[in-house]
mmCIF file of C-alpha atoms and ligand atoms in Angstrom:
data_model
loop_
_atom_site.group_PDB
_atom_site.id
_atom_site.type_symbol
_atom_site.label_atom_id
_atom_site.label_comp_id
_atom_site.label_asym_id
_atom_site.label_seq_id
_atom_site.Cartn_x
_atom_site.Cartn_y
_atom_site.Cartn_z
ATOM 1 C CA MET A 1 97.305 112.508 144.140
ATOM 2 C CA PRO A 2 97.772 114.931 141.201
ATOM 3 C CA LYS A 3 95.318 114.340 138.366
ATOM 4 C CA ILE A 4 96.503 112.993 135.007
ATOM 5 C CA LYS A 5 94.361 114.405 132.227
ATOM 6 C CA ILE A 6 94.067 112.356 129.043
ATOM 7 C CA ALA A 7 92.290 113.736 125.996
ATOM 8 C CA VAL A 8 90.428 111.017 124.089
ATOM 9 C CA LEU A 9 89.556 111.949 120.516
ATOM 10 C CA GLY A 10 86.935 109.707 118.887
ATOM 11 C CA THR A 11 86.623 109.363 115.111
ATOM 12 C CA GLY A 12 84.521 106.188 114.698
ATOM 13 C CA GLY A 13 85.585 102.849 113.206
ATOM 14 C CA THR A 14 84.983 99.296 114.340
ATOM 15 C CA ILE A 15 85.910 100.156 117.918
ATOM 16 C CA ALA A 16 82.630 102.133 117.866
ATOM 17 C CA GLY A 17 80.806 99.491 115.792
ATOM 18 C CA GLU A 18 77.587 97.595 116.471
ATOM 19 C CA ALA A 19 76.248 94.291 115.111
ATOM 20 C CA ASN A 20 72.775 92.769 115.475
ATOM 21 C CA SER A 21 74.194 89.725 117.244
ATOM 22 C CA ALA A 22 77.013 89.416 119.758
ATOM 23 C CA ALA A 23 78.182 86.389 117.754
ATOM 24 C CA ASP A 24 78.593 88.457 114.606
ATOM 25 C CA VAL A 25 82.110 89.828 114.220
ATOM 26 C CA LEU A 26 82.012 90.516 110.477
ATOM 27 C CA ASN A 27 78.669 92.046 109.509
ATOM 28 C CA TYR A 28 78.333 95.196 111.532
ATOM 29 C CA GLN A 29 78.018 98.944 111.222
ATOM 30 C CA ASP A 30 81.125 100.802 112.225
ATOM 31 C CA SER A 31 81.117 104.306 113.782
ATOM 32 C CA GLN A 32 77.861 103.931 115.763
ATOM 33 C CA LEU A 33 78.846 104.446 119.410
ATOM 34 C CA SER A 34 80.194 107.722 120.693
ATOM 35 C CA ALA A 35 83.708 107.862 122.117
ATOM 36 C CA ALA A 36 82.103 108.384 125.547
ATOM 37 C CA ASP A 37 80.113 105.141 125.098
ATOM 38 C CA THR A 38 83.203 103.156 124.097
ATOM 39 C CA LEU A 39 84.946 104.395 127.235
ATOM 40 C CA ALA A 40 82.095 103.422 129.575
ATOM 41 C CA PRO A 41 83.036 99.722 130.075
ATOM 42 C CA LEU A 42 86.598 100.523 131.090
ATOM 43 C CA ARG A 43 86.047 103.531 133.342
ATOM 44 C CA PRO A 44 85.841 101.361 136.518
ATOM 45 C CA TYR A 45 89.339 100.028 135.786
ATOM 46 C CA LEU A 46 91.063 103.391 135.333
ATOM 47 C CA PRO A 47 93.238 104.633 138.177
ATOM 48 C CA GLY A 48 91.387 107.203 140.324
ATOM 49 C CA ASN A 49 93.778 109.992 139.347
ATOM 50 C CA VAL A 50 93.131 109.635 135.601
ATOM 51 C CA GLU A 51 90.674 112.181 134.283
ATOM 52 C CA LEU A 52 89.332 111.880 130.727
ATOM 53 C CA LEU A 53 88.507 114.736 128.411
ATOM 54 C CA VAL A 54 86.407 113.216 125.609
ATOM 55 C CA VAL A 55 86.149 114.924 122.226
ATOM 56 C CA GLN A 56 84.062 113.463 119.401
ATOM 57 C CA ILE A 57 85.771 114.490 116.176
ATOM 58 C CA SER A 58 83.751 112.417 113.669
ATOM 59 C CA GLN A 59 81.938 109.147 113.073
ATOM 60 C CA LEU A 60 83.821 107.923 110.026
ATOM 61 C CA GLY A 61 85.269 104.581 108.933
ATOM 62 C CA SER A 62 88.980 105.069 108.345
ATOM 63 C CA GLU A 63 88.721 103.819 104.766
ATOM 64 C CA ASN A 64 87.124 107.238 104.221
ATOM 65 C CA PHE A 65 89.965 109.216 105.795
ATOM 66 C CA SER A 66 91.887 111.613 103.555
ATOM 67 C CA THR A 67 94.917 113.836 103.913
ATOM 68 C CA ASP A 68 92.466 116.568 104.978
ATOM 69 C CA THR A 69 91.306 114.284 107.822
ATOM 70 C CA TRP A 70 94.927 113.980 108.983
ATOM 71 C CA LEU A 71 95.373 117.745 108.943
ATOM 72 C CA GLY A 72 92.151 118.136 110.937
ATOM 73 C CA LEU A 73 93.373 115.662 113.555
ATOM 74 C CA ALA A 74 96.763 117.368 113.871
ATOM 75 C CA ASP A 75 94.949 120.669 114.304
ATOM 76 C CA ALA A 76 92.580 119.209 116.928
ATOM 77 C CA ILE A 77 95.519 117.865 118.957
ATOM 78 C CA THR A 78 97.380 121.176 118.720
ATOM 79 C CA ARG A 79 94.304 123.151 119.839
ATOM 80 C CA LEU A 80 93.668 120.794 122.763
ATOM 81 C CA GLU A 81 97.308 121.118 123.740
ATOM 82 C CA GLU A 82 96.940 124.906 123.776
ATOM 83 C CA THR A 83 93.564 125.114 125.506
ATOM 84 C CA GLU A 84 93.406 122.098 127.841
ATOM 85 C CA ALA A 85 97.049 121.055 128.209
ATOM 86 C CA PRO A 86 96.293 117.360 128.772
ATOM 87 C CA ASP A 87 99.088 115.032 129.862
ATOM 88 C CA GLY A 88 98.537 112.663 126.959
ATOM 89 C CA PHE A 89 96.310 111.928 123.978
ATOM 90 C CA VAL A 90 94.402 108.876 122.772
ATOM 91 C CA LEU A 91 92.932 108.791 119.285
ATOM 92 C CA THR A 92 90.347 106.108 118.543
ATOM 93 C CA GLN A 93 89.843 105.230 114.894
ATOM 94 C CA GLY A 94 89.147 102.483 112.383
ATOM 95 C CA THR A 95 91.978 100.071 111.816
ATOM 96 C CA ASP A 96 92.096 100.147 108.006
ATOM 97 C CA THR A 97 94.242 103.264 107.705
ATOM 98 C CA LEU A 98 95.247 103.564 111.367
ATOM 99 C CA GLU A 99 98.933 103.131 110.541
ATOM 100 C CA GLU A 100 98.801 106.038 108.078
ATOM 101 C CA THR A 101 97.194 108.443 110.566
ATOM 102 C CA ALA A 102 99.637 107.350 113.270
ATOM 103 C CA TYR A 103 102.715 107.887 111.068
ATOM 104 C CA PHE A 104 101.389 111.237 109.830
ATOM 105 C CA LEU A 105 100.896 112.488 113.400
ATOM 106 C CA HIS A 106 104.278 111.001 114.416
ATOM 107 C CA LEU A 107 105.930 113.252 111.813
ATOM 108 C CA ALA A 108 103.683 116.297 112.016
ATOM 109 C CA ILE A 109 102.646 117.112 115.572
ATOM 110 C CA LYS A 110 104.863 119.015 117.967
ATOM 111 C CA THR A 111 104.477 117.578 121.435
ATOM 112 C CA PRO A 112 106.660 115.400 123.659
ATOM 113 C CA LYS A 113 103.505 114.080 125.335
ATOM 114 C CA PRO A 114 102.342 110.527 124.647
ATOM 115 C CA VAL A 115 99.954 110.153 121.709
ATOM 116 C CA VAL A 116 98.389 106.699 121.329
ATOM 117 C CA VAL A 117 96.291 105.647 118.344
ATOM 118 C CA VAL A 118 93.994 102.714 118.963
ATOM 119 C CA GLY A 119 91.292 100.708 117.208
ATOM 120 C CA ALA A 120 89.615 97.334 117.326
ATOM 121 C CA MET A 121 89.145 94.438 114.955
ATOM 122 C CA ARG A 122 85.763 93.451 116.425
ATOM 123 C CA PRO A 123 82.725 95.668 116.974
ATOM 124 C CA ALA A 124 81.918 96.795 120.501
ATOM 125 C CA THR A 125 78.920 94.442 120.620
ATOM 126 C CA ALA A 126 80.933 91.260 119.946
ATOM 127 C CA LEU A 127 81.568 88.455 122.397
ATOM 128 C CA SER A 128 85.284 88.895 123.135
ATOM 129 C CA ALA A 129 85.347 92.404 121.692
ATOM 130 C CA ASP A 130 88.946 93.655 121.639
ATOM 131 C CA GLY A 131 88.093 97.367 121.739
ATOM 132 C CA PRO A 132 87.566 97.898 125.489
ATOM 133 C CA LEU A 133 90.875 96.307 126.507
ATOM 134 C CA ASN A 134 92.794 98.024 123.693
ATOM 135 C CA LEU A 135 91.270 101.349 124.741
ATOM 136 C CA LEU A 136 92.026 100.794 128.423
ATOM 137 C CA ARG A 137 95.652 100.017 127.516
ATOM 138 C CA ALA A 138 95.833 103.090 125.285
ATOM 139 C CA VAL A 139 94.704 105.347 128.135
ATOM 140 C CA GLN A 140 97.114 103.634 130.547
ATOM 141 C CA LEU A 141 99.985 104.125 128.084
ATOM 142 C CA ALA A 142 99.068 107.760 127.401
ATOM 143 C CA ALA A 143 99.031 108.377 131.166
ATOM 144 C CA SER A 144 102.481 106.867 131.686
ATOM 145 C CA PRO A 145 105.542 109.118 132.047
ATOM 146 C CA LEU A 146 107.506 106.300 130.392
ATOM 147 C CA ALA A 147 105.713 107.023 127.114
ATOM 148 C CA ARG A 148 106.815 110.671 126.992
ATOM 149 C CA GLY A 149 109.105 111.525 124.093
ATOM 150 C CA LEU A 150 108.367 108.326 122.170
ATOM 151 C CA GLY A 151 106.218 110.019 119.543
ATOM 152 C CA VAL A 152 103.019 108.414 118.348
ATOM 153 C CA MET A 153 102.377 104.837 119.381
ATOM 154 C CA VAL A 154 99.790 102.216 118.542
ATOM 155 C CA VAL A 155 98.509 99.778 121.135
ATOM 156 C CA ALA A 156 96.904 96.531 120.043
ATOM 157 C CA ASN A 157 96.494 93.148 121.666
ATOM 158 C CA GLU A 158 98.720 94.085 124.650
ATOM 159 C CA ARG A 159 101.631 95.245 122.482
ATOM 160 C CA ILE A 160 103.016 98.743 121.962
ATOM 161 C CA PHE A 161 104.220 99.681 118.478
ATOM 162 C CA SER A 162 105.939 102.750 117.089
ATOM 163 C CA ALA A 163 103.863 104.561 114.456
ATOM 164 C CA ARG A 164 106.587 104.311 111.809
ATOM 165 C CA GLU A 165 106.837 100.556 112.052
ATOM 166 C CA VAL A 166 103.349 99.252 112.707
ATOM 167 C CA THR A 167 101.097 97.768 110.043
ATOM 168 C CA LYS A 168 97.721 96.075 109.812
ATOM 169 C CA SER A 169 98.460 92.601 108.533
ATOM 170 C CA HIS A 170 95.205 90.624 108.688
ATOM 171 C CA THR A 171 91.676 91.267 107.433
ATOM 172 C CA SER A 172 89.892 90.163 110.593
ATOM 173 C CA SER A 173 92.100 88.594 113.266
ATOM 174 C CA ILE A 174 92.419 90.444 116.576
ATOM 175 C CA ASP A 175 96.171 89.858 116.238
ATOM 176 C CA SER A 176 96.297 91.959 113.106
ATOM 177 C CA PHE A 177 98.722 94.686 114.175
ATOM 178 C CA GLY A 178 102.423 94.005 114.053
ATOM 179 C CA SER A 179 105.777 95.185 112.877
ATOM 180 C CA PRO A 180 107.276 92.319 110.887
ATOM 181 C CA GLU A 181 110.674 93.990 110.509
ATOM 182 C CA PHE A 182 111.298 95.470 113.953
ATOM 183 C CA GLY A 183 108.812 93.985 116.409
ATOM 184 C CA CYS A 184 106.995 95.879 119.128
ATOM 185 C CA VAL A 185 108.643 98.540 121.290
ATOM 186 C CA GLY A 186 107.141 97.029 124.391
ATOM 187 C CA TYR A 187 104.194 95.412 126.128
ATOM 188 C CA MET A 188 101.271 96.499 128.250
ATOM 189 C CA GLN A 189 101.675 93.872 130.932
ATOM 190 C CA ASN A 190 98.327 93.872 132.683
ATOM 191 C CA GLY A 191 98.294 97.645 132.266
ATOM 192 C CA GLU A 192 101.921 98.216 133.221
ATOM 193 C CA VAL A 193 104.139 99.762 130.533
ATOM 194 C CA LYS A 194 107.104 97.503 129.767
ATOM 195 C CA LEU A 195 109.373 99.130 127.199
ATOM 196 C CA HIS A 196 112.071 97.157 125.436
ATOM 197 C CA ARG A 197 113.450 99.645 122.943
ATOM 198 C CA MET A 198 113.062 103.167 121.601
ATOM 199 C CA PRO A 199 111.814 104.226 118.154
ATOM 200 C CA SER A 200 115.012 104.783 116.179
ATOM 201 C CA ARG A 201 114.003 107.443 113.646
ATOM 202 C CA HIS A 202 113.240 111.150 114.220
ATOM 203 C CA HIS A 203 109.670 112.216 114.993
ATOM 204 C CA THR A 204 107.438 114.932 116.547
ATOM 205 C CA MET A 205 109.755 117.467 118.230
ATOM 206 C CA ASP A 206 112.722 116.464 115.996
ATOM 207 C CA SER A 207 110.831 116.594 112.754
ATOM 208 C CA PRO A 208 111.051 119.584 110.371
ATOM 209 C CA PHE A 209 107.493 119.079 109.104
ATOM 210 C CA ASN A 210 105.038 121.658 110.334
ATOM 211 C CA VAL A 211 101.416 121.527 109.208
ATOM 212 C CA ALA A 212 100.137 124.455 111.289
ATOM 213 C CA GLY A 213 98.060 126.655 109.019
ATOM 214 C CA LEU A 214 98.143 124.198 106.069
ATOM 215 C CA HIS A 215 94.753 123.632 104.424
ATOM 216 C CA SER A 216 95.871 120.791 102.169
ATOM 217 C CA LEU A 217 98.818 118.506 101.509
ATOM 218 C CA PRO A 218 100.481 117.932 98.139
ATOM 219 C CA LYS A 219 98.670 115.188 96.201
ATOM 220 C CA VAL A 220 100.719 111.986 96.200
ATOM 221 C CA ASP A 221 99.531 108.786 94.529
ATOM 222 C CA ILE A 222 100.666 105.166 94.705
ATOM 223 C CA VAL A 223 101.376 103.180 91.532
ATOM 224 C CA TYR A 224 101.064 99.430 92.060
ATOM 225 C CA ALA A 225 103.435 97.220 90.056
ATOM 226 C CA TYR A 226 102.427 93.786 88.748
ATOM 227 C CA ALA A 227 103.362 91.537 85.837
ATOM 228 C CA GLY A 228 102.306 93.256 82.646
ATOM 229 C CA ALA A 229 101.330 96.580 84.265
ATOM 230 C CA GLY A 230 100.975 99.461 81.837
ATOM 231 C CA CYS A 231 101.624 103.122 82.537
ATOM 232 C CA GLU A 232 97.983 104.299 82.364
ATOM 233 C CA SER A 233 97.809 104.858 86.131
ATOM 234 C CA ILE A 234 100.958 107.021 86.102
ATOM 235 C CA ARG A 235 99.608 109.155 83.253
ATOM 236 C CA ALA A 236 96.194 109.459 84.949
ATOM 237 C CA PHE A 237 97.720 110.484 88.283
ATOM 238 C CA LEU A 238 99.879 113.106 86.556
ATOM 239 C CA SER A 239 96.974 114.522 84.612
ATOM 240 C CA HIS A 240 94.960 114.737 87.858
ATOM 241 C CA GLY A 241 97.600 116.887 89.546
ATOM 242 C CA ALA A 242 99.876 114.416 91.357
ATOM 243 C CA ARG A 243 102.827 116.277 92.888
ATOM 244 C CA GLY A 244 104.614 113.064 93.853
ATOM 245 C CA LEU A 245 104.398 109.345 93.038
ATOM 246 C CA VAL A 246 105.179 106.319 95.178
ATOM 247 C CA HIS A 247 106.058 103.180 93.250
ATOM 248 C CA ALA A 248 104.806 100.034 95.032
ATOM 249 C CA GLY A 249 107.397 97.979 93.217
ATOM 250 C CA THR A 250 107.992 94.304 92.811
ATOM 251 C CA GLY A 251 110.826 92.831 94.887
ATOM 252 C CA ASN A 252 113.435 95.413 95.871
ATOM 253 C CA GLY A 253 111.425 98.284 94.388
ATOM 254 C CA SER A 254 112.154 97.297 90.787
ATOM 255 C CA ILE A 255 110.684 99.431 88.015
ATOM 256 C CA SER A 256 109.705 97.798 84.715
ATOM 257 C CA SER A 257 110.839 99.399 81.459
ATOM 258 C CA VAL A 258 107.236 100.426 80.699
ATOM 259 C CA HIS A 259 106.896 102.220 84.059
ATOM 260 C CA ARG A 260 110.400 103.639 83.701
ATOM 261 C CA ALA A 261 109.472 105.599 80.579
ATOM 262 C CA ALA A 262 106.433 107.180 82.257
ATOM 263 C CA TYR A 263 108.323 107.929 85.478
ATOM 264 C CA ARG A 264 111.074 109.636 83.471
ATOM 265 C CA GLU A 265 108.429 112.030 82.140
ATOM 266 C CA ALA A 266 107.181 112.627 85.692
ATOM 267 C CA ILE A 267 110.668 113.408 87.015
ATOM 268 C CA LEU A 268 111.329 115.764 84.083
ATOM 269 C CA ARG A 269 108.087 117.569 85.024
ATOM 270 C CA GLY A 270 109.355 117.995 88.601
ATOM 271 C CA VAL A 271 107.218 115.211 90.102
ATOM 272 C CA PRO A 272 109.418 113.122 92.437
ATOM 273 C CA VAL A 273 109.221 109.326 92.301
ATOM 274 C CA VAL A 274 109.861 107.205 95.412
ATOM 275 C CA ARG A 275 110.582 103.495 95.030
ATOM 276 C CA SER A 276 109.034 101.244 97.687
ATOM 277 C CA SER A 277 108.250 97.553 97.701
ATOM 278 C CA ARG A 278 104.992 95.638 97.619
ATOM 279 C CA THR A 279 106.643 92.669 99.401
ATOM 280 C CA GLY A 280 105.737 93.850 102.916
ATOM 281 C CA SER A 281 109.223 93.807 104.406
ATOM 282 C CA GLY A 282 112.811 94.693 103.647
ATOM 283 C CA LEU A 283 114.735 97.804 102.748
ATOM 284 C CA VAL A 284 114.548 99.528 99.366
ATOM 285 C CA SER A 285 117.845 101.336 99.358
ATOM 286 C CA ARG A 286 119.157 104.031 97.106
ATOM 287 C CA ASN A 287 120.922 102.680 94.004
ATOM 288 C CA GLY A 288 119.806 99.124 94.793
ATOM 289 C CA ALA A 289 117.516 97.547 92.188
ATOM 290 C CA MET A 290 118.079 100.592 90.038
ATOM 291 C CA ASN A 291 120.440 103.522 89.750
ATOM 292 C CA ASP A 292 118.561 106.300 91.533
ATOM 293 C CA ASP A 293 121.452 108.724 91.068
ATOM 294 C CA ALA A 294 121.126 108.446 87.304
ATOM 295 C CA PHE A 295 117.334 108.159 87.178
ATOM 296 C CA GLY A 296 116.531 110.822 89.776
ATOM 297 C CA SER A 297 114.355 108.586 91.973
ATOM 298 C CA VAL A 298 114.359 108.083 95.748
ATOM 299 C CA GLY A 299 114.520 104.876 97.821
ATOM 300 C CA ALA A 300 111.786 104.427 100.454
ATOM 301 C CA ASP A 301 114.024 102.688 103.005
ATOM 302 C CA THR A 302 111.791 100.278 104.981
ATOM 303 C CA LEU A 303 108.563 102.247 104.533
ATOM 304 C CA SER A 304 105.606 100.465 102.978
ATOM 305 C CA PRO A 305 104.026 102.190 99.963
ATOM 306 C CA GLN A 306 101.282 103.719 102.143
ATOM 307 C CA LYS A 307 103.775 104.996 104.726
ATOM 308 C CA ALA A 308 106.143 106.273 102.003
ATOM 309 C CA ARG A 309 103.180 108.270 100.700
ATOM 310 C CA VAL A 310 102.674 109.866 104.128
ATOM 311 C CA LEU A 311 106.319 110.948 104.320
ATOM 312 C CA LEU A 312 106.357 112.178 100.716
ATOM 313 C CA CYS A 313 103.188 114.270 101.287
ATOM 314 C CA LEU A 314 104.934 116.014 104.181
ATOM 315 C CA ALA A 315 108.388 116.217 102.585
ATOM 316 C CA LEU A 316 106.927 117.901 99.484
ATOM 317 C CA THR A 317 105.780 120.778 101.686
ATOM 318 C CA LEU A 318 109.499 121.560 102.059
ATOM 319 C CA THR A 319 111.294 120.420 98.904
ATOM 320 C CA GLN A 320 111.033 118.647 95.552
ATOM 321 C CA ASP A 321 114.744 117.951 95.381
ATOM 322 C CA ALA A 322 115.455 114.205 95.110
ATOM 323 C CA VAL A 323 118.658 114.380 97.179
ATOM 324 C CA GLN A 324 116.933 116.210 100.041
ATOM 325 C CA LEU A 325 113.944 113.873 99.773
ATOM 326 C CA GLN A 326 116.327 110.907 100.060
ATOM 327 C CA CYS A 327 117.707 112.484 103.206
ATOM 328 C CA TYR A 328 114.186 112.540 104.712
ATOM 329 C CA PHE A 329 113.604 108.898 103.752
ATOM 330 C CA ASP A 330 116.939 107.945 105.342
ATOM 331 C CA ASN A 331 116.106 109.684 108.618
ATOM 332 C CA TYR A 332 112.318 109.593 109.227
HETATM 333 N N1 DAS B 1 85.711 99.954 109.222
HETATM 334 C C1 DAS B 1 87.137 99.860 109.099
HETATM 335 C C2 DAS B 1 87.770 101.196 109.426
HETATM 336 O O1 DAS B 1 87.103 102.108 109.844
HETATM 337 C C3 DAS B 1 87.705 98.758 109.926
HETATM 338 C C4 DAS B 1 87.933 99.102 111.356
HETATM 339 O O2 DAS B 1 87.436 100.038 111.880
HETATM 340 O O3 DAS B 1 88.651 98.388 112.005
HETATM 341 O O4 DAS B 1 88.952 101.305 109.288
#
């Protein structure tokens, strides 16, 4: 049987976490076990033709990830592709910002091969730890020809999600990952890939974003809207070099009159403003809750504030023009 080589990149997180007691699922140290250690319990269940290439990238909780971390991961995948030519990739990481890494890679890396990002809600030492099964499923998915061309996927709790759509939705439940708007793209039925639909938006090979050789991404900040919010955060972000702002708006991405005045200044200074919603679901469309044509802002489509930030970071490497930016938000 021909070998299937899967590169597993470990970055830490709860999937590599340890607690003092197996009954403790909340007080633990993340990023303790190596990627090789987290793979040990599932090795007996891997098909004989699957060969793992394990690369320890870091031991870092994902709340500490930055845009530089994303660039480093894209670079690591590209180098492995060039030097080892694996058949698929698995990235293990903390769950807190997993959806941001996954969407970044979905837009930025240039490979048709399966890339699966996976984490765990419980430390590796827990009774009923979810990491080993999630990781086994991630390797099985990355090794499947069915997963080719689907971009970056996330596997959690036996479901397969597309990177654009998935979100962490619970502080501690093992059923935290979901896609409230679109659902999963398929299931890992006892290790067998069962696909039900394709990711609808462009990604990887069809994306114009290329981070090869980039040492940093444009600084983009998120402004959270709430009753009575002032514009101090907008002013502070601008004075600290923000090149783009994502508005985590109330309802359909509404902007209060106080925020509007500060955003107008930003747009006049050439800093694009993208309207998203803090509600957690729904579509913020152009010229919906406000007239983007007149104001010069951009609608985030169905992207959450944190995902809109990922796309804006990448889009700003190509343009600052609001009409072109809107085109990216309509298509990616
Ligand atoms: N420690 C958090 C993180 O690294 C939680 C986790 O890993 O799931 O994202």
